[in-house]
Amino acid sequence: MASIKKIQVTFDCEEPERVAEFWCEVLGYERNGSGCIDPSGIGPRLHFQRVPENKVVKNRLHIDVRVGTGLVGEERVVALESECARLIALGAVRVRLLRADGYNESCLVMQDVEGNEFCLD
């Protein structure tokens, strides 16, 4: 049986171009038609498709943007807050900081330009 080597993450959106531009900026990806691709070829392709309905509930799946890998304590929080400020300038919304709890390190919950939740981790 063959193993899967690549995946694509698809977003349902009202304004696919706007959401694609946001995520390309966040991740350093390049636009490719209705999606974004990792220029290194390592990360998954993101695809954005127009749907008629609005987002009404919390995502069941979300993206973690890994900006604090290997950092702990206040050093990690500083890195998360710095990236949060950059993403707010792109149109993201800060939701809340979840502090380390002995099991998970701190992460910062945010929303993209259409309200899709994601975490700075």
PDB file of C-alpha atoms in Angstrom:
ATOM      1  CA  MET A   1       0.000   0.000   0.000  1.00  0.00           C
ATOM      2  CA  ALA A   2       1.381   3.416  -0.973  1.00  0.00           C
ATOM      3  CA  SER A   3       1.781   6.071   1.701  1.00  0.00           C
ATOM      4  CA  ILE A   4       0.505   9.610   1.244  1.00  0.00           C
ATOM      5  CA  LYS A   5       3.340  12.077   0.809  1.00  0.00           C
ATOM      6  CA  LYS A   6       1.549  15.428   0.366  1.00  0.00           C
ATOM      7  CA  ILE A   7      -1.603  17.008   1.711  1.00  0.00           C
ATOM      8  CA  GLN A   8      -3.619  20.097   0.847  1.00  0.00           C
ATOM      9  CA  VAL A   9      -5.566  22.082   3.424  1.00  0.00           C
ATOM     10  CA  THR A  10      -8.756  23.593   1.990  1.00  0.00           C
ATOM     11  CA  PHE A  11     -10.487  26.650   3.430  1.00  0.00           C
ATOM     12  CA  ASP A  12     -14.133  27.450   2.748  1.00  0.00           C
ATOM     13  CA  CYS A  13     -14.359  31.247   2.510  1.00  0.00           C
ATOM     14  CA  GLU A  14     -16.438  34.181   1.378  1.00  0.00           C
ATOM     15  CA  GLU A  15     -13.441  35.992  -0.143  1.00  0.00           C
ATOM     16  CA  PRO A  16     -10.852  33.399  -1.253  1.00  0.00           C
ATOM     17  CA  GLU A  17      -8.393  35.936  -2.671  1.00  0.00           C
ATOM     18  CA  ARG A  18      -8.323  37.949   0.567  1.00  0.00           C
ATOM     19  CA  VAL A  19      -7.870  34.871   2.746  1.00  0.00           C
ATOM     20  CA  ALA A  20      -5.201  33.445   0.410  1.00  0.00           C
ATOM     21  CA  GLU A  21      -3.214  36.700   0.524  1.00  0.00           C
ATOM     22  CA  PHE A  22      -3.381  36.701   4.332  1.00  0.00           C
ATOM     23  CA  TRP A  23      -2.095  33.126   4.678  1.00  0.00           C
ATOM     24  CA  CYS A  24       0.638  33.616   2.070  1.00  0.00           C
ATOM     25  CA  GLU A  25       1.923  36.559   4.128  1.00  0.00           C
ATOM     26  CA  VAL A  26       1.655  34.647   7.414  1.00  0.00           C
ATOM     27  CA  LEU A  27       3.562  31.607   6.157  1.00  0.00           C
ATOM     28  CA  GLY A  28       5.883  33.117   3.545  1.00  0.00           C
ATOM     29  CA  TYR A  29       4.084  31.082   0.868  1.00  0.00           C
ATOM     30  CA  GLU A  30       3.565  32.091  -2.773  1.00  0.00           C
ATOM     31  CA  ARG A  31       0.237  32.453  -4.583  1.00  0.00           C
ATOM     32  CA  ASN A  32      -0.583  29.683  -7.028  1.00  0.00           C
ATOM     33  CA  GLY A  33      -4.001  30.077  -8.652  1.00  0.00           C
ATOM     34  CA  SER A  34      -6.615  29.674  -5.940  1.00  0.00           C
ATOM     35  CA  GLY A  35      -4.050  28.608  -3.396  1.00  0.00           C
ATOM     36  CA  CYS A  36      -0.743  29.144  -1.683  1.00  0.00           C
ATOM     37  CA  ILE A  37       2.323  26.955  -1.972  1.00  0.00           C
ATOM     38  CA  ASP A  38       5.415  26.621   0.154  1.00  0.00           C
ATOM     39  CA  PRO A  39       8.315  27.815  -2.025  1.00  0.00           C
ATOM     40  CA  SER A  40      10.536  25.147  -0.429  1.00  0.00           C
ATOM     41  CA  GLY A  41       8.059  22.443  -1.473  1.00  0.00           C
ATOM     42  CA  ILE A  42       7.945  21.025   2.064  1.00  0.00           C
ATOM     43  CA  GLY A  43       4.746  22.442   3.578  1.00  0.00           C
ATOM     44  CA  PRO A  44       1.220  21.578   2.481  1.00  0.00           C
ATOM     45  CA  ARG A  45      -0.545  23.501  -0.273  1.00  0.00           C
ATOM     46  CA  LEU A  46      -3.399  25.699   0.946  1.00  0.00           C
ATOM     47  CA  HIS A  47      -6.507  25.974  -1.237  1.00  0.00           C
ATOM     48  CA  PHE A  48      -9.266  28.566  -0.836  1.00  0.00           C
ATOM     49  CA  GLN A  49     -12.749  27.975  -2.206  1.00  0.00           C
ATOM     50  CA  ARG A  50     -15.723  30.315  -2.211  1.00  0.00           C
ATOM     51  CA  VAL A  51     -18.811  29.124  -0.349  1.00  0.00           C
ATOM     52  CA  PRO A  52     -22.113  30.993   0.079  1.00  0.00           C
ATOM     53  CA  GLU A  53     -22.521  30.569   3.837  1.00  0.00           C
ATOM     54  CA  ASN A  54     -20.793  32.484   6.635  1.00  0.00           C
ATOM     55  CA  LYS A  55     -18.651  30.819   9.284  1.00  0.00           C
ATOM     56  CA  VAL A  56     -20.875  30.290  12.337  1.00  0.00           C
ATOM     57  CA  VAL A  57     -19.082  27.949  14.772  1.00  0.00           C
ATOM     58  CA  LYS A  58     -15.577  27.178  15.993  1.00  0.00           C
ATOM     59  CA  ASN A  59     -13.312  25.317  13.557  1.00  0.00           C
ATOM     60  CA  ARG A  60     -12.988  21.577  14.141  1.00  0.00           C
ATOM     61  CA  LEU A  61      -9.516  21.751  12.604  1.00  0.00           C
ATOM     62  CA  HIS A  62      -7.082  24.632  12.851  1.00  0.00           C
ATOM     63  CA  ILE A  63      -3.575  25.589  11.839  1.00  0.00           C
ATOM     64  CA  ASP A  64      -0.787  26.023  14.390  1.00  0.00           C
ATOM     65  CA  VAL A  65       1.828  28.537  13.243  1.00  0.00           C
ATOM     66  CA  ARG A  66       4.986  27.322  14.981  1.00  0.00           C
ATOM     67  CA  VAL A  67       6.881  30.428  16.128  1.00  0.00           C
ATOM     68  CA  GLY A  68       7.846  29.364  19.656  1.00  0.00           C
ATOM     69  CA  THR A  69       9.369  25.946  18.997  1.00  0.00           C
ATOM     70  CA  GLY A  70      12.006  25.165  21.618  1.00  0.00           C
ATOM     71  CA  LEU A  71      11.191  28.242  23.704  1.00  0.00           C
ATOM     72  CA  VAL A  72       9.670  28.096  27.186  1.00  0.00           C
ATOM     73  CA  GLY A  73       8.339  30.502  29.774  1.00  0.00           C
ATOM     74  CA  GLU A  74       8.461  34.232  29.146  1.00  0.00           C
ATOM     75  CA  GLU A  75      10.893  33.839  26.230  1.00  0.00           C
ATOM     76  CA  ARG A  76       8.185  31.843  24.414  1.00  0.00           C
ATOM     77  CA  VAL A  77       5.455  34.363  25.290  1.00  0.00           C
ATOM     78  CA  VAL A  78       7.624  37.214  23.940  1.00  0.00           C
ATOM     79  CA  ALA A  79       8.059  35.354  20.626  1.00  0.00           C
ATOM     80  CA  LEU A  80       4.305  34.681  20.416  1.00  0.00           C
ATOM     81  CA  GLU A  81       3.439  38.301  21.191  1.00  0.00           C
ATOM     82  CA  SER A  82       5.912  39.584  18.593  1.00  0.00           C
ATOM     83  CA  GLU A  83       4.394  37.411  15.847  1.00  0.00           C
ATOM     84  CA  CYS A  84       0.906  38.340  17.044  1.00  0.00           C
ATOM     85  CA  ALA A  85       1.677  42.030  16.465  1.00  0.00           C
ATOM     86  CA  ARG A  86       2.878  41.276  12.921  1.00  0.00           C
ATOM     87  CA  LEU A  87      -0.255  39.294  12.120  1.00  0.00           C
ATOM     88  CA  ILE A  88      -2.610  41.907  13.565  1.00  0.00           C
ATOM     89  CA  ALA A  89      -1.094  44.348  11.070  1.00  0.00           C
ATOM     90  CA  LEU A  90      -2.123  41.865   8.323  1.00  0.00           C
ATOM     91  CA  GLY A  91      -5.727  41.769   9.569  1.00  0.00           C
ATOM     92  CA  ALA A  92      -5.672  38.961  12.152  1.00  0.00           C
ATOM     93  CA  VAL A  93      -7.490  39.265  15.469  1.00  0.00           C
ATOM     94  CA  ARG A  94      -6.001  38.275  18.815  1.00  0.00           C
ATOM     95  CA  VAL A  95      -8.374  36.074  20.826  1.00  0.00           C
ATOM     96  CA  ARG A  96      -6.460  35.044  23.951  1.00  0.00           C
ATOM     97  CA  LEU A  97      -3.136  33.910  25.351  1.00  0.00           C
ATOM     98  CA  LEU A  98      -3.214  30.445  26.883  1.00  0.00           C
ATOM     99  CA  ARG A  99      -0.413  30.222  29.453  1.00  0.00           C
ATOM    100  CA  ALA A 100       1.648  27.079  30.029  1.00  0.00           C
ATOM    101  CA  ASP A 101      -0.214  24.690  32.327  1.00  0.00           C
ATOM    102  CA  GLY A 102       2.358  21.997  33.123  1.00  0.00           C
ATOM    103  CA  TYR A 103       1.193  19.887  30.186  1.00  0.00           C
ATOM    104  CA  ASN A 104       1.138  22.337  27.254  1.00  0.00           C
ATOM    105  CA  GLU A 105       3.421  25.282  26.616  1.00  0.00           C
ATOM    106  CA  SER A 106       1.903  28.727  26.105  1.00  0.00           C
ATOM    107  CA  CYS A 107       0.109  29.438  22.835  1.00  0.00           C
ATOM    108  CA  LEU A 108      -1.797  32.381  21.463  1.00  0.00           C
ATOM    109  CA  VAL A 109      -5.233  31.875  19.886  1.00  0.00           C
ATOM    110  CA  MET A 110      -6.016  34.160  16.934  1.00  0.00           C
ATOM    111  CA  GLN A 111      -8.453  34.509  14.042  1.00  0.00           C
ATOM    112  CA  ASP A 112      -7.643  35.130  10.392  1.00  0.00           C
ATOM    113  CA  VAL A 113      -9.331  37.767   8.219  1.00  0.00           C
ATOM    114  CA  GLU A 114     -12.569  35.714   8.006  1.00  0.00           C
ATOM    115  CA  GLY A 115     -12.668  34.571  11.631  1.00  0.00           C
ATOM    116  CA  ASN A 116     -11.015  31.144  11.240  1.00  0.00           C
ATOM    117  CA  GLU A 117      -9.238  30.232  14.460  1.00  0.00           C
ATOM    118  CA  PHE A 118      -5.539  29.412  14.457  1.00  0.00           C
ATOM    119  CA  CYS A 119      -2.823  29.290  17.096  1.00  0.00           C
ATOM    120  CA  LEU A 120       0.614  30.753  17.422  1.00  0.00           C
ATOM    121  CA  ASP A 121       2.445  27.873  19.000  1.00  0.00           C
TER     122      ASP A 121
END
